[in-house]
CSV table of C-alpha atoms and ligand atoms in Angstrom, one decimal:
chain,number,residue,atom,x,y,z
A,1,MET,CA,-29.4,-28.6,-8.6
A,2,SER,CA,-31.7,-25.8,-7.5
A,3,LYS,CA,-29.9,-22.7,-8.8
A,4,GLN,CA,-28.5,-22.4,-12.4
A,5,HIS,CA,-25.1,-21.0,-13.3
A,6,ASP,CA,-25.6,-17.7,-15.1
A,7,ARG,CA,-22.6,-18.4,-17.3
A,8,LEU,CA,-24.0,-21.7,-18.6
A,9,GLN,CA,-26.5,-19.8,-20.7
A,10,ARG,CA,-23.8,-18.1,-22.7
A,11,ILE,CA,-21.6,-21.0,-23.8
A,12,GLU,CA,-20.7,-21.7,-27.3
A,13,ALA,CA,-21.8,-25.1,-28.5
A,14,GLY,CA,-22.1,-27.2,-31.6
A,15,ASN,CA,-23.2,-30.8,-32.1
A,16,ASN,CA,-23.8,-31.1,-28.3
A,17,GLN,CA,-20.2,-30.3,-27.7
A,18,LEU,CA,-18.7,-27.3,-25.8
A,19,LEU,CA,-16.7,-25.1,-28.2
A,20,MET,CA,-13.7,-23.3,-26.7
A,21,ALA,CA,-11.9,-21.0,-29.1
A,22,GLY,CA,-14.1,-22.7,-31.7
A,23,LYS,CA,-12.8,-26.2,-31.0
A,24,THR,CA,-14.0,-29.3,-29.1
A,25,ALA,CA,-12.3,-30.7,-26.1
A,26,GLU,CA,-11.1,-33.6,-28.2
A,27,GLU,CA,-9.5,-31.3,-30.8
A,28,LEU,CA,-7.9,-29.2,-28.1
A,29,SER,CA,-6.6,-32.2,-26.3
A,30,ALA,CA,-4.9,-33.3,-29.6
A,31,ILE,CA,-3.3,-29.9,-29.9
A,32,ALA,CA,-2.2,-29.8,-26.2
A,33,GLY,CA,-0.8,-33.4,-26.4
A,34,GLY,CA,-3.4,-34.6,-23.9
A,35,THR,CA,-5.2,-33.5,-20.8
A,36,PRO,CA,-5.3,-31.6,-18.5
A,37,PHE,CA,-4.9,-28.2,-20.0
A,38,TYR,CA,-6.1,-24.6,-19.9
A,39,ILE,CA,-7.5,-23.0,-23.0
A,40,TYR,CA,-7.8,-19.2,-23.3
A,41,ASP,CA,-9.9,-17.8,-26.2
A,42,ARG,CA,-8.3,-14.8,-27.9
A,43,ARG,CA,-11.6,-13.7,-29.5
A,44,GLN,CA,-13.4,-13.6,-26.2
A,45,LEU,CA,-10.6,-11.4,-24.8
A,46,VAL,CA,-11.1,-8.9,-27.7
A,47,GLU,CA,-14.9,-8.9,-27.3
A,48,ARG,CA,-14.6,-8.4,-23.5
A,49,VAL,CA,-12.3,-5.4,-23.8
A,50,GLU,CA,-14.2,-3.9,-26.6
A,51,SER,CA,-17.5,-4.3,-24.8
A,52,LEU,CA,-16.2,-2.7,-21.7
A,53,ARG,CA,-14.6,0.2,-23.6
A,54,GLY,CA,-17.9,0.7,-25.4
A,55,GLN,CA,-19.7,1.1,-22.0
A,56,MET,CA,-17.1,3.0,-20.0
A,57,PRO,CA,-16.4,6.7,-20.5
A,58,SER,CA,-13.9,7.2,-23.3
A,59,ALA,CA,-11.6,9.1,-21.0
A,60,LEU,CA,-11.2,6.2,-18.6
A,61,LYS,CA,-8.0,4.3,-19.2
A,62,LEU,CA,-8.0,0.5,-18.8
A,63,HIS,CA,-5.1,-1.5,-17.4
A,64,TYR,CA,-4.7,-5.2,-17.2
A,65,ALA,CA,-3.6,-6.5,-13.8
A,66,MET,CA,-1.5,-9.4,-15.0
A,67,LYS,CA,-1.4,-11.5,-11.9
A,68,ALA,CA,-4.8,-12.8,-12.9
A,69,ASN,CA,-3.2,-14.6,-15.8
A,70,PRO,CA,0.6,-14.0,-16.4
A,71,MET,CA,1.0,-16.3,-19.5
A,72,PRO,CA,3.4,-14.2,-21.5
A,73,ALA,CA,1.6,-14.6,-24.9
A,74,LEU,CA,-1.6,-13.6,-23.3
A,75,VAL,CA,-0.1,-10.6,-21.5
A,76,GLN,CA,1.4,-9.5,-24.8
A,77,PHE,CA,-1.9,-9.8,-26.5
A,78,MET,CA,-3.7,-7.9,-23.6
A,79,GLY,CA,-1.0,-5.3,-23.8
A,80,SER,CA,-2.1,-4.6,-27.4
A,81,LEU,CA,-5.8,-4.2,-26.3
A,82,VAL,CA,-5.6,-2.1,-23.1
A,83,ASP,CA,-3.8,1.2,-22.1
A,84,GLY,CA,-1.3,-0.3,-19.7
A,85,LEU,CA,-0.2,-3.2,-17.5
A,86,ASP,CA,0.0,-3.6,-13.7
A,87,VAL,CA,2.6,-6.0,-12.4
A,88,ALA,CA,3.1,-7.3,-8.9
A,89,SER,CA,6.6,-8.8,-9.0
A,90,HIS,CA,10.0,-8.6,-10.8
A,91,ARG,CA,9.2,-11.6,-13.0
A,92,GLU,CA,5.9,-10.1,-14.0
A,93,MET,CA,7.7,-6.8,-14.8
A,94,LEU,CA,10.0,-8.7,-17.2
A,95,VAL,CA,7.0,-10.2,-19.0
A,96,ALA,CA,5.3,-6.8,-19.1
A,97,LEU,CA,8.4,-5.1,-20.6
A,98,GLY,CA,8.6,-7.9,-23.2
A,99,SER,CA,5.1,-7.2,-24.3
A,100,GLY,CA,6.1,-3.9,-25.9
A,101,VAL,CA,3.9,-1.8,-23.6
A,102,THR,CA,5.9,1.4,-22.9
A,103,PRO,CA,7.4,1.6,-19.4
A,104,GLU,CA,5.4,4.7,-18.4
A,105,ASN,CA,2.3,2.6,-18.9
A,106,ILE,CA,3.4,-0.2,-16.6
A,107,SER,CA,2.9,0.1,-12.9
A,108,PHE,CA,4.3,-2.0,-10.1
A,109,ALA,CA,2.2,-2.5,-7.0
A,110,GLY,CA,2.8,-5.0,-4.3
A,111,PRO,CA,3.8,-5.0,-0.6
A,112,ALA,CA,7.3,-6.0,0.7
A,113,LYS,CA,9.1,-5.2,-2.6
A,114,ARG,CA,12.7,-6.4,-2.4
A,115,GLU,CA,15.5,-3.9,-2.9
A,116,GLU,CA,16.5,-5.4,-6.2
A,117,GLU,CA,12.9,-5.3,-7.4
A,118,LEU,CA,12.9,-1.6,-6.7
A,119,ARG,CA,16.2,-1.1,-8.4
A,120,ALA,CA,15.0,-3.0,-11.5
A,121,ALA,CA,11.8,-1.0,-11.7
A,122,VAL,CA,13.7,2.3,-11.4
A,123,ALA,CA,16.2,1.3,-14.1
A,124,ALA,CA,13.3,0.2,-16.4
A,125,GLY,CA,11.5,3.5,-15.9
A,126,ILE,CA,8.2,2.0,-14.8
A,127,ILE,CA,5.9,3.5,-12.2
A,128,ILE,CA,6.4,2.2,-8.7
A,129,ASN,CA,3.4,2.2,-6.5
A,130,VAL,CA,4.9,3.0,-3.1
A,131,GLU,CA,3.5,0.8,-0.4
A,132,SER,CA,5.2,2.1,2.7
A,133,GLU,CA,7.2,5.0,4.1
A,134,LEU,CA,10.4,2.9,4.3
A,135,GLU,CA,9.9,2.0,0.6
A,136,LEU,CA,9.9,5.7,-0.2
A,137,GLU,CA,13.2,6.1,1.8
A,138,ARG,CA,14.7,3.2,-0.2
A,139,LEU,CA,13.7,4.9,-3.5
A,140,TYR,CA,15.4,8.1,-2.3
A,141,SER,CA,18.6,6.2,-1.8
A,142,ILE,CA,18.3,4.4,-5.1
A,143,SER,CA,17.7,7.7,-6.8
A,144,GLU,CA,21.0,9.0,-5.4
A,145,SER,CA,23.1,5.8,-6.2
A,146,ALA,CA,21.6,5.2,-9.7
A,147,GLY,CA,21.3,8.8,-10.7
A,148,ILE,CA,17.8,8.2,-12.1
A,149,LEU,CA,14.7,9.9,-10.8
A,150,PRO,CA,12.3,7.1,-9.8
A,151,LYS,CA,8.8,7.5,-11.1
A,152,VAL,CA,6.4,6.8,-8.2
A,153,ALA,CA,2.7,6.8,-7.3
A,154,PHE,CA,1.5,6.4,-3.7
A,155,ARG,CA,-0.7,3.5,-3.0
A,156,VAL,CA,-3.1,4.9,-0.5
A,157,ASN,CA,-5.0,2.7,2.0
A,158,PRO,CA,-8.3,4.5,2.0
A,159,ASP,CA,-10.4,5.0,5.1
A,160,PHE,CA,-13.3,3.1,3.5
A,161,GLU,CA,-13.7,-0.3,2.0
A,162,LEU,CA,-15.4,-1.8,-1.0
A,163,LYS,CA,-18.5,-3.4,0.4
A,164,SER,CA,-19.6,-6.9,-0.6
A,165,SER,CA,-16.2,-7.6,-2.2
A,166,GLY,CA,-15.0,-11.2,-2.6
A,167,MET,CA,-11.7,-9.9,-1.3
A,168,LYS,CA,-11.3,-6.8,0.8
A,169,MET,CA,-8.0,-5.1,0.3
A,170,ALA,CA,-8.4,-1.7,2.0
A,171,GLY,CA,-10.0,0.1,4.9
A,172,GLY,CA,-8.9,-0.5,8.5
A,173,PRO,CA,-5.4,-1.7,9.2
A,174,LYS,CA,-4.0,-3.3,6.0
A,175,GLN,CA,-0.6,-4.5,4.8
A,176,PHE,CA,-1.3,-2.7,1.5
A,177,GLY,CA,-0.4,0.9,0.9
A,178,ILE,CA,0.0,3.9,3.2
A,179,ASP,CA,-2.9,5.1,5.4
A,180,ALA,CA,-4.8,8.0,3.8
A,181,GLU,CA,-4.4,10.0,7.0
A,182,ARG,CA,-0.6,9.9,6.8
A,183,MET,CA,-0.6,11.3,3.3
A,184,PRO,CA,-0.9,15.1,4.1
A,185,ASP,CA,2.4,15.0,6.1
A,186,LEU,CA,4.1,12.7,3.6
A,187,LEU,CA,3.2,14.9,0.7
A,188,LYS,CA,4.4,18.0,2.6
A,189,GLU,CA,7.8,16.3,3.2
A,190,LEU,CA,8.1,14.7,-0.2
A,191,LYS,CA,11.6,15.1,-1.7
A,192,THR,CA,10.7,16.1,-5.3
A,193,ASP,CA,14.4,16.2,-6.3
A,194,LYS,CA,14.6,12.5,-5.5
A,195,VAL,CA,11.4,11.0,-6.9
A,196,GLU,CA,9.0,12.1,-9.6
A,197,LEU,CA,5.5,11.8,-8.2
A,198,CYS,CA,3.2,10.8,-11.0
A,199,GLY,CA,0.1,9.5,-9.4
A,200,PHE,CA,-2.0,7.9,-6.7
A,201,HIS,CA,-3.3,4.4,-6.5
A,202,ILE,CA,-6.5,3.8,-4.5
A,203,PHE,CA,-7.5,0.1,-4.6
A,204,SER,CA,-10.4,-0.8,-2.4
A,205,GLY,CA,-11.3,-4.4,-3.3
A,206,SER,CA,-11.8,-7.2,-5.8
A,207,GLN,CA,-14.5,-9.5,-7.2
A,208,ASN,CA,-17.6,-7.3,-6.7
A,209,LEU,CA,-20.9,-8.0,-8.5
A,210,LYS,CA,-22.9,-5.3,-6.8
A,211,THR,CA,-23.3,-2.1,-8.7
A,212,GLU,CA,-24.3,0.0,-5.7
A,213,SER,CA,-21.2,-1.0,-3.8
A,214,LEU,CA,-18.9,-0.2,-6.7
A,215,ILE,CA,-20.7,3.2,-7.2
A,216,GLU,CA,-20.3,4.0,-3.5
A,217,ALA,CA,-16.6,3.1,-3.6
A,218,HIS,CA,-16.0,5.2,-6.8
A,219,ASP,CA,-17.7,8.2,-5.2
A,220,LYS,CA,-15.4,7.9,-2.1
A,221,THR,CA,-12.4,7.2,-4.3
A,222,PHE,CA,-12.9,10.3,-6.3
A,223,GLU,CA,-13.4,12.4,-3.2
A,224,LEU,CA,-10.1,11.0,-1.7
A,225,ALA,CA,-8.3,11.5,-5.0
A,226,GLU,CA,-9.3,15.1,-5.2
A,227,LYS,CA,-8.0,15.7,-1.7
A,228,LEU,CA,-4.7,14.0,-2.5
A,229,VAL,CA,-4.3,15.9,-5.8
A,230,SER,CA,-4.9,19.2,-4.0
A,231,LEU,CA,-2.2,18.3,-1.4
A,232,SER,CA,0.4,17.3,-4.0
A,233,PRO,CA,3.4,19.6,-4.5
A,234,VAL,CA,3.5,18.6,-8.2
A,235,LYS,CA,1.0,18.1,-11.0
A,236,ILE,CA,-0.5,14.6,-10.9
A,237,ARG,CA,-0.4,12.6,-14.2
A,238,HIS,CA,-2.7,9.8,-13.2
A,239,VAL,CA,-5.0,8.4,-10.5
A,240,ASN,CA,-5.6,4.6,-10.5
A,241,ILE,CA,-9.0,4.0,-9.0
A,242,GLY,CA,-8.5,0.2,-8.7
A,243,GLY,CA,-10.8,-2.3,-10.3
A,244,GLY,CA,-13.1,-4.5,-8.4
A,245,LEU,CA,-15.4,-5.6,-11.3
A,246,GLY,CA,-16.3,-9.2,-10.6
A,247,ILE,CA,-17.5,-12.2,-12.7
A,248,PRO,CA,-20.2,-14.7,-11.7
A,249,TYR,CA,-18.6,-17.9,-10.5
A,250,PHE,CA,-21.3,-19.7,-8.4
A,251,PRO,CA,-24.9,-20.7,-8.8
A,252,GLY,CA,-27.2,-17.8,-8.3
A,253,GLU,CA,-24.6,-15.1,-9.1
A,254,LYS,CA,-25.5,-12.8,-11.9
A,255,ALA,CA,-23.1,-11.0,-14.3
A,256,LEU,CA,-22.4,-7.5,-13.2
A,257,ASP,CA,-24.5,-4.7,-14.7
A,258,VAL,CA,-21.7,-2.3,-15.9
A,259,GLN,CA,-23.9,0.4,-17.2
A,260,PRO,CA,-24.8,2.2,-14.0
A,261,VAL,CA,-21.2,2.0,-12.8
A,262,ALA,CA,-20.1,3.5,-16.1
A,263,GLU,CA,-22.7,6.3,-15.9
A,264,ASN,CA,-21.5,7.2,-12.4
A,265,LEU,CA,-17.9,7.3,-13.6
A,266,GLU,CA,-18.9,9.6,-16.4
A,267,ARG,CA,-20.5,11.9,-13.9
A,268,LEU,CA,-17.5,11.8,-11.6
A,269,LEU,CA,-15.1,12.4,-14.4
A,270,SER,CA,-16.9,15.4,-15.7
A,271,ALA,CA,-17.5,16.9,-12.2
A,272,ARG,CA,-13.8,17.0,-11.4
A,273,LYS,CA,-12.2,20.3,-10.3
A,274,GLU,CA,-9.9,22.2,-12.6
A,275,THR,CA,-6.9,20.9,-10.5
A,276,TRP,CA,-7.1,17.4,-12.0
A,277,LEU,CA,-9.2,17.7,-15.1
A,278,GLU,CA,-6.2,16.6,-17.2
A,279,THR,CA,-5.2,13.8,-14.8
A,280,GLU,CA,-5.7,10.4,-16.4
A,281,VAL,CA,-8.0,8.2,-14.5
A,282,VAL,CA,-7.1,4.5,-14.7
A,283,MET,CA,-9.1,1.4,-13.9
A,284,GLU,CA,-7.1,-1.8,-13.4
A,285,LEU,CA,-8.8,-5.2,-14.0
A,286,GLY,CA,-7.7,-8.7,-13.9
A,287,ARG,CA,-10.4,-11.4,-13.8
A,288,TYR,CA,-13.0,-9.2,-15.4
A,289,PHE,CA,-11.0,-9.3,-18.7
A,290,VAL,CA,-9.6,-12.8,-18.7
A,291,GLY,CA,-11.8,-14.9,-16.3
A,292,GLU,CA,-14.6,-15.9,-18.7
A,293,ALA,CA,-12.2,-16.4,-21.7
A,294,GLY,CA,-10.5,-19.4,-20.0
A,295,TYR,CA,-11.5,-23.1,-19.5
A,296,TYR,CA,-9.8,-25.9,-17.6
A,297,VAL,CA,-10.2,-29.2,-19.3
A,298,CYS,CA,-9.5,-32.6,-17.8
A,299,GLN,CA,-10.5,-36.2,-18.7
A,300,ILE,CA,-12.4,-38.8,-16.8
A,301,THR,CA,-10.1,-41.7,-15.9
A,302,ASP,CA,-12.3,-43.8,-13.7
A,303,LYS,CA,-15.9,-44.1,-12.5
A,304,LYS,CA,-16.8,-45.7,-9.3
A,305,VAL,CA,-19.6,-46.0,-6.8
A,306,SER,CA,-18.9,-45.6,-3.0
A,307,ARG,CA,-21.9,-46.4,-0.8
A,308,GLY,CA,-24.4,-45.2,-3.3
A,309,GLN,CA,-22.5,-42.1,-4.4
A,310,THR,CA,-21.1,-42.0,-7.9
A,311,PHE,CA,-17.6,-40.6,-8.4
A,312,LEU,CA,-16.1,-39.4,-11.7
A,313,MET,CA,-12.4,-39.5,-11.3
A,314,THR,CA,-10.3,-37.1,-13.4
A,315,ASP,CA,-6.7,-36.6,-14.3
A,316,GLY,CA,-6.9,-32.9,-13.3
A,317,GLY,CA,-7.7,-31.2,-10.0
A,318,LEU,CA,-6.6,-28.9,-7.2
A,319,HIS,CA,-2.9,-28.9,-8.1
A,320,HIS,CA,-3.9,-27.1,-11.4
A,321,HIS,CA,-7.0,-25.2,-10.3
A,322,LEU,CA,-6.9,-24.4,-6.6
A,323,SER,CA,-9.7,-21.8,-6.8
A,324,ASN,CA,-12.1,-24.3,-8.4
A,325,SER,CA,-11.5,-26.7,-5.5
A,326,GLY,CA,-12.7,-24.0,-3.1
A,327,ASN,CA,-9.4,-23.6,-1.3
A,328,PHE,CA,-8.4,-20.1,-2.6
A,329,GLY,CA,-10.1,-17.7,-0.3
A,330,GLN,CA,-13.6,-19.1,-0.2
A,331,VAL,CA,-15.3,-19.7,3.1
A,332,ILE,CA,-17.8,-22.3,1.9
A,333,ARG,CA,-17.1,-24.4,-1.2
A,334,LYS,CA,-19.4,-23.8,-4.1
A,335,ASN,CA,-19.2,-25.2,-7.6
A,336,TYR,CA,-17.8,-23.3,-10.5
A,337,PRO,CA,-19.8,-24.0,-13.7
A,338,VAL,CA,-18.7,-27.4,-14.8
A,339,VAL,CA,-19.9,-29.3,-17.9
A,340,ILE,CA,-19.2,-32.6,-19.6
A,341,ALA,CA,-17.6,-31.0,-22.6
A,342,ASN,CA,-18.4,-33.7,-25.1
A,343,ARG,CA,-22.0,-34.3,-24.0
A,344,LEU,CA,-23.5,-31.0,-23.0
A,345,GLU,CA,-27.1,-32.3,-22.9
A,346,SER,CA,-28.5,-35.7,-22.4
A,347,GLU,CA,-31.8,-37.3,-21.4
A,348,GLU,CA,-29.9,-39.4,-19.0
A,349,LYS,CA,-28.6,-37.5,-16.0
A,350,GLU,CA,-26.6,-38.6,-13.1
A,351,LYS,CA,-25.8,-37.0,-9.7
A,352,VAL,CA,-22.0,-37.1,-9.3
A,353,GLU,CA,-19.0,-36.1,-7.3
A,354,ILE,CA,-16.0,-35.2,-9.5
A,355,ALA,CA,-12.7,-35.7,-7.9
A,356,GLY,CA,-9.1,-35.3,-9.0
A,357,PRO,CA,-6.0,-37.5,-8.6
A,358,LEU,CA,-4.6,-36.0,-5.3
A,359,CYS,CA,-4.5,-38.0,-2.1
A,360,THR,CA,-6.6,-35.4,-0.2
A,361,PRO,CA,-10.3,-35.0,0.2
A,362,LEU,CA,-9.9,-31.3,-0.7
A,363,ASP,CA,-9.3,-32.3,-4.4
A,364,ILE,CA,-12.8,-31.7,-5.6
A,365,VAL,CA,-13.6,-30.6,-9.2
A,366,GLY,CA,-17.4,-30.5,-8.7
A,367,ALA,CA,-19.6,-31.6,-5.8
A,368,LYS,CA,-23.1,-33.0,-5.9
A,369,MET,CA,-23.6,-32.0,-9.5
A,370,GLU,CA,-26.4,-33.3,-11.8
A,371,LEU,CA,-24.8,-33.8,-15.1
A,372,PRO,CA,-25.3,-35.8,-18.3
A,373,LYS,CA,-24.4,-39.4,-17.6
A,374,ALA,CA,-20.6,-39.6,-18.3
A,375,GLU,CA,-18.1,-42.3,-19.0
A,376,VAL,CA,-14.4,-42.9,-18.8
A,377,GLY,CA,-12.7,-40.9,-21.6
A,378,ASP,CA,-15.3,-38.1,-21.5
A,379,TYR,CA,-14.0,-34.5,-20.9
A,380,VAL,CA,-14.8,-32.3,-17.9
A,381,ALA,CA,-14.6,-28.6,-18.5
A,382,VAL,CA,-14.5,-26.0,-15.8
A,383,LEU,CA,-15.7,-22.6,-17.0
A,384,GLN,CA,-14.7,-19.1,-15.7
A,385,SER,CA,-11.2,-20.4,-15.4
A,386,GLY,CA,-9.1,-17.8,-17.2
A,387,ALA,CA,-8.0,-16.0,-14.0
A,388,TYR,CA,-6.2,-17.2,-10.9
A,389,GLY,CA,-5.8,-20.7,-12.5
A,390,ALA,CA,-2.5,-22.2,-13.4
A,391,SER,CA,-0.3,-19.6,-11.7
A,392,ALA,CA,-2.4,-19.6,-8.6
A,393,SER,CA,-2.2,-23.3,-7.9
A,394,PRO,CA,0.2,-25.6,-6.1
A,395,GLN,CA,1.4,-27.5,-9.2
A,396,ALA,CA,4.2,-29.3,-7.4
A,397,PHE,CA,1.9,-30.8,-4.8
A,398,LEU,CA,1.9,-34.5,-5.3
A,399,SER,CA,4.3,-34.2,-8.2
A,400,HIS,CA,1.9,-34.8,-11.0
A,401,PRO,CA,2.6,-33.3,-14.5
A,402,GLU,CA,2.3,-29.6,-14.9
A,403,VAL,CA,-0.8,-28.3,-16.6
A,404,LYS,CA,-0.5,-27.2,-20.3
A,405,GLU,CA,-1.8,-23.8,-21.5
A,406,LEU,CA,-3.2,-23.1,-24.9
A,407,PHE,CA,-3.9,-19.6,-26.2
A,408,LEU,CA,-5.9,-19.8,-29.5
B,1,LIG,C1,-5.1,-8.4,-7.8
B,1,LIG,C2,-5.2,-7.0,-8.1
B,1,LIG,C3,-6.0,-6.5,-9.1
B,1,LIG,C4,-6.8,-7.4,-10.0
B,1,LIG,O1,-7.9,-7.9,-9.3
B,1,LIG,P1,-9.1,-8.7,-10.1
B,1,LIG,O2,-10.1,-9.1,-9.1
B,1,LIG,O3,-8.4,-9.8,-10.8
B,1,LIG,O4,-9.6,-7.7,-11.1
B,1,LIG,C5,-6.0,-5.2,-9.4
B,1,LIG,N1,-5.2,-4.3,-8.7
B,1,LIG,C6,-4.4,-4.7,-7.7
B,1,LIG,C7,-3.6,-3.7,-6.9
B,1,LIG,C8,-4.4,-6.1,-7.3
B,1,LIG,O5,-3.6,-6.5,-6.3
């Protein structure tokens, strides 16, 4: 293994065992009623949010984008730590409402919203991030039929993109939002008696570890926001500048240096024109908050050698953790940080392939990893697994048991 995982230097350990929420894999397995399971660490969530708040300008509002991890207990807990929640479907909206966060601090973004999703969001009084002109027309009709003024924000597809993003979600033709160049006309024609325009949403990308790219995107986002605010027929309550802060997943990746990004935001916030000095600026984050606080743990059920190659076979795999298998948006598969949870260090090392129970060669937990020599019964833990894990995986594929989720 040539390059180290940045994250491995910051794990909690005791007695040569990985500690997750202060407990060993064996203890957690007993709590879960066996493997495989996800474990999310409450204390790590608190530390993460507090540390980001400490660095970011105090005026910046922080929202949790709950599609990263929609476990209801975790969403409720995050709701108590941040200033608002972002949802992307009706079911997520129901979980968000149940968390006790006030509806005005819940926003609903997502393309192709169904008519009943729109009606539900209007009735609940949450902010709907309008993704198309037809969606706006639908909201006008709902406003008339329901006799409620829908609260809306325009999701604007900017004319720039967040460079070096793991996932580009804006710039050029996109299925998300309304093109920035359409906004002047749309705002001129806006029926303010049929919707209450509250804000703008400018989301340019995700999973970014480059400070310069984030800074450049924020500069352009503020420029666009200022233009939109000046064109708006009503006072704008909030501008959501998206998120994009990434976490290191793969060997060689370094944790994001937030300080320069925060300093730039401080500068941008204080340089705003009078027209939107009182507008709340919101950053929405998913994986940055929850990714490092989560672990996926499975158990070794078999060990075999095939033509000189040692395989550790596990009871968990792709069906629970698609992104770790390399099949969730990655072009080339790289290893997440993986450890033998009950033998973190050992004199005796072994080069292994770790594979799950699915009948497909795609079911890889770790490839060509040099790890302490492991045996059947040992625990394999995948780090950086708190975001896009259980809910982003094809759990029904091959009909194995569903993964358990612990939140301690
Ligand atoms: C998915 C998504 C996020 C969260 O992205 P992360 O990379 O998990 O921080 C934020 N905003 C919107 C609009 C999204 O679709």
